[in-house]
mmCIF file of C-alpha atoms in Angstrom:
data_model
loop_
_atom_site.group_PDB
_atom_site.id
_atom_site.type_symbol
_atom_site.label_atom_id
_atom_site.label_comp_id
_atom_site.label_asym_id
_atom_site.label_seq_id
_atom_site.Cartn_x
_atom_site.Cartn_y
_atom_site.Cartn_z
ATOM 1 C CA UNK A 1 222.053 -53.147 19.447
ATOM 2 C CA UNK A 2 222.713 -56.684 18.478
ATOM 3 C CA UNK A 3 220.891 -58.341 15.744
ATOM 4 C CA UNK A 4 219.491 -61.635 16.784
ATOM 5 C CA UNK A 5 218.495 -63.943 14.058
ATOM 6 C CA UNK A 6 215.427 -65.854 14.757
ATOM 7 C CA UNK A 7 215.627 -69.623 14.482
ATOM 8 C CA UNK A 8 213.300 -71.355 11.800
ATOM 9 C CA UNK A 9 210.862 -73.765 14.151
ATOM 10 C CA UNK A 10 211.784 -76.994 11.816
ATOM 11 C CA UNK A 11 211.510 -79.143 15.067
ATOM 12 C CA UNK A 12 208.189 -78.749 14.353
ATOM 13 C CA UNK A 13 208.684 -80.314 11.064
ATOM 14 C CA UNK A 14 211.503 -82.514 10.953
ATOM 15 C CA UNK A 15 211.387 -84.918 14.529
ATOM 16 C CA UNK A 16 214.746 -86.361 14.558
ATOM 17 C CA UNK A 17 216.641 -82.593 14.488
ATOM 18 C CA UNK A 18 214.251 -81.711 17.673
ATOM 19 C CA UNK A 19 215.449 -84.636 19.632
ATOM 20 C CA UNK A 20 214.783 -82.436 23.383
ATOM 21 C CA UNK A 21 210.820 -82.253 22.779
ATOM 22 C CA UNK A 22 209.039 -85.527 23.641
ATOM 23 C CA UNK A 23 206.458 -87.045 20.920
ATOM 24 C CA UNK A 24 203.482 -86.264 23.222
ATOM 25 C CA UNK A 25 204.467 -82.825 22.816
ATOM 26 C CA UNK A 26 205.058 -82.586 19.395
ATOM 27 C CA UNK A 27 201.740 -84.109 18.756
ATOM 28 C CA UNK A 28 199.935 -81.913 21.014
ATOM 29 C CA UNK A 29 201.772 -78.395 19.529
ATOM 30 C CA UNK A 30 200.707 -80.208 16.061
ATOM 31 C CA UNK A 31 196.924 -80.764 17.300
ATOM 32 C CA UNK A 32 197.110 -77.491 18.457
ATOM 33 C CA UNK A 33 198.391 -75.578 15.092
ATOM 34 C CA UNK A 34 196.172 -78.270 13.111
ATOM 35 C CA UNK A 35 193.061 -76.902 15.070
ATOM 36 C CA UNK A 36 193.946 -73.214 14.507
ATOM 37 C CA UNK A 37 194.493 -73.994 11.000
ATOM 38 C CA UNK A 38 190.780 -75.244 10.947
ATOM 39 C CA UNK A 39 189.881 -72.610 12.525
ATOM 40 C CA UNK A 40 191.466 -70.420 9.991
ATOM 41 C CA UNK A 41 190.081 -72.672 7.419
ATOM 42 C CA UNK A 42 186.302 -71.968 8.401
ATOM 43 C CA UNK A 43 186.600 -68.264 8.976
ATOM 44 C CA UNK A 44 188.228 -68.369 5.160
ATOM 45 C CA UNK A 45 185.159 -69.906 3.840
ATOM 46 C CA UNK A 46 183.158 -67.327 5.716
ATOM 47 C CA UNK A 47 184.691 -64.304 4.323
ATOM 48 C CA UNK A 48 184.448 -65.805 0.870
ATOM 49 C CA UNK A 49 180.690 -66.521 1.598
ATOM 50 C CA UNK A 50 180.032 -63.267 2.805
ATOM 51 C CA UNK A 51 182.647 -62.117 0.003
ATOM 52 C CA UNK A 52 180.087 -63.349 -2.586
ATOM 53 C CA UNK A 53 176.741 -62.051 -0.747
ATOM 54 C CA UNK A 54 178.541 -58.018 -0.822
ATOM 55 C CA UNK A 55 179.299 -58.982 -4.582
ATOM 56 C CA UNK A 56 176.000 -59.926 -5.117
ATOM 57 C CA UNK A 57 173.789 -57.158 -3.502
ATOM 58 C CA UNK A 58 176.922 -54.690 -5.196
ATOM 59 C CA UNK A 59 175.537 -55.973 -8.298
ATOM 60 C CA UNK A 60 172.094 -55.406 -7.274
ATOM 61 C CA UNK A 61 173.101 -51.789 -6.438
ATOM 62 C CA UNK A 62 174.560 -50.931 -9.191
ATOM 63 C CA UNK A 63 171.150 -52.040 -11.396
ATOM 64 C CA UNK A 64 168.955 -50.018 -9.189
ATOM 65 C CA UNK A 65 171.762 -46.947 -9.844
ATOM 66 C CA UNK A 66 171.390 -47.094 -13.238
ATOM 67 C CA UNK A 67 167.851 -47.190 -13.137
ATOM 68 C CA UNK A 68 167.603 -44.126 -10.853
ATOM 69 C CA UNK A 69 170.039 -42.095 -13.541
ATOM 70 C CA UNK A 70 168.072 -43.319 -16.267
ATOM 71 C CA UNK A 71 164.917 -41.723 -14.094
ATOM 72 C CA UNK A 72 166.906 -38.672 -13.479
ATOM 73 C CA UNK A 73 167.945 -37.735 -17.063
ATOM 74 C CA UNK A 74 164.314 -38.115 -17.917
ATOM 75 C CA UNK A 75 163.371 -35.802 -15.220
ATOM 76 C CA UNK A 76 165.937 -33.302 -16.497
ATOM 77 C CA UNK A 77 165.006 -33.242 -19.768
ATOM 78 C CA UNK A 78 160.970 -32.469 -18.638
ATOM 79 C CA UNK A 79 162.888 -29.502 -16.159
ATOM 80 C CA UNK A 80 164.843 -28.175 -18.961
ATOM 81 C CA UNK A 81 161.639 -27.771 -21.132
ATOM 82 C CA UNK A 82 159.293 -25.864 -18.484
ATOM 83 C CA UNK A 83 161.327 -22.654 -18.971
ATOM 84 C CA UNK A 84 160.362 -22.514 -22.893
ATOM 85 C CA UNK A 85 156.803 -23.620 -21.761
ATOM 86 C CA UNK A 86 156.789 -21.013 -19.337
ATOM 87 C CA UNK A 87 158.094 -18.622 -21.801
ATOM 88 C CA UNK A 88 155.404 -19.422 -24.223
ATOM 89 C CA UNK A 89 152.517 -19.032 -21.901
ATOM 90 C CA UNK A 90 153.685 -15.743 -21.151
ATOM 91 C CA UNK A 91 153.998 -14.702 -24.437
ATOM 92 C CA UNK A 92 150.165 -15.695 -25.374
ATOM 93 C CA UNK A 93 149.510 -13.975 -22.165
ATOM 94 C CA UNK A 94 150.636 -10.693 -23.203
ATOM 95 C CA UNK A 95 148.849 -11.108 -26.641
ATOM 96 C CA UNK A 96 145.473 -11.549 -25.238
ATOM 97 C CA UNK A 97 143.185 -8.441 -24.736
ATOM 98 C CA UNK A 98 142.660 -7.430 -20.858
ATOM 99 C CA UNK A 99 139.130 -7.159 -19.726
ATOM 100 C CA UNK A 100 137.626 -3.900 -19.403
ATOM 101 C CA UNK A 101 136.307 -2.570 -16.293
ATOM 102 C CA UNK A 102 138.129 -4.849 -13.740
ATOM 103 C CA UNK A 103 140.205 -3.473 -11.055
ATOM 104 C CA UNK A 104 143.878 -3.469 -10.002
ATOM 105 C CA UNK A 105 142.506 -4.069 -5.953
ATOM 106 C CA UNK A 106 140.619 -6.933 -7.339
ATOM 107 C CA UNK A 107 142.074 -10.328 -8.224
ATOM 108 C CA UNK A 108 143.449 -10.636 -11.706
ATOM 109 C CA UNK A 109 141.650 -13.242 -13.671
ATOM 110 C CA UNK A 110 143.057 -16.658 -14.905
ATOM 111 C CA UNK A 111 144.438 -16.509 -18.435
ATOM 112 C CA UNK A 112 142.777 -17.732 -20.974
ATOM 113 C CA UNK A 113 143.247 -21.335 -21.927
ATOM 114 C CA UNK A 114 145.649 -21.531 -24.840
ATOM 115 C CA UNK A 115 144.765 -25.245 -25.959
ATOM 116 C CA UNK A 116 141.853 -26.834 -25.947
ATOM 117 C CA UNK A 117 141.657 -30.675 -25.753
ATOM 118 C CA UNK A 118 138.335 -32.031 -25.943
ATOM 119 C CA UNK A 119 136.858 -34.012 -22.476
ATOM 120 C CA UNK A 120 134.519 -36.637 -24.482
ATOM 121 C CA UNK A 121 135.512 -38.317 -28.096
ATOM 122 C CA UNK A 122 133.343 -37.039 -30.707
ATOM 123 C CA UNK A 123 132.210 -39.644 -32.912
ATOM 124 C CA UNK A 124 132.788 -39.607 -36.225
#
């Protein structure tokens, strides 16, 4: 295999070393890369505008993500609790006296309420 060197394009840039291309050409290769470099140029400003929107609603995202993990520690703190609250309405449960004369076929009756919060204010 023979390595072949590939020759800079400075015709493009420098006129008088390119003497075998005519001026109409050069101008027309140089419309022609000016116009893909506008080209270039928009779809830049594009990708930076949409670059700013995704950093934007990212932004937005991340507030609504802390939000929902504030929401979620509070609902694992309430979760955590229920077992002791569960554990304490069983205990009362076994404390209280069973009724007498009711039947193991029948249904078992509610428990009895262990606090009592009052429906209307009592005036003072």
């Amino acid at each position: 295999m023979a390595f072949q060197s590939k020759q800079p394009q400075s015709s493009l840039r420098h006129p008088s070393i390119g003497g075998s291309l005519s001026s109409s050409g050069q101008s027309s290769l140089l419309a022609t890369r000016i116009n893909e470099k506008k080209v270039e140029l928009e779809n830049l400003k594009q990708l930076r505008d949409l670059s700013g929107d995704l950093a934007t609603q990212m932004q937005a995202l991340e507030q609504k993500l802390a939000t929902l993990t504030d929401g979620t520690e509070a609902v694992a703190a309430v979760l955590a609790n229920w077992h002791n609250v569960l554990r304490a309405i069983n205990m009362a449960s076994m404390k209280l006296p069973k009724p007498k004369g009711v039947d193991d076929e029948v249904e078992p009756p509610l428990p009895q309420t262990l606090v009592r919060i009052p429906s209307q204010l009592q005036e003072i």
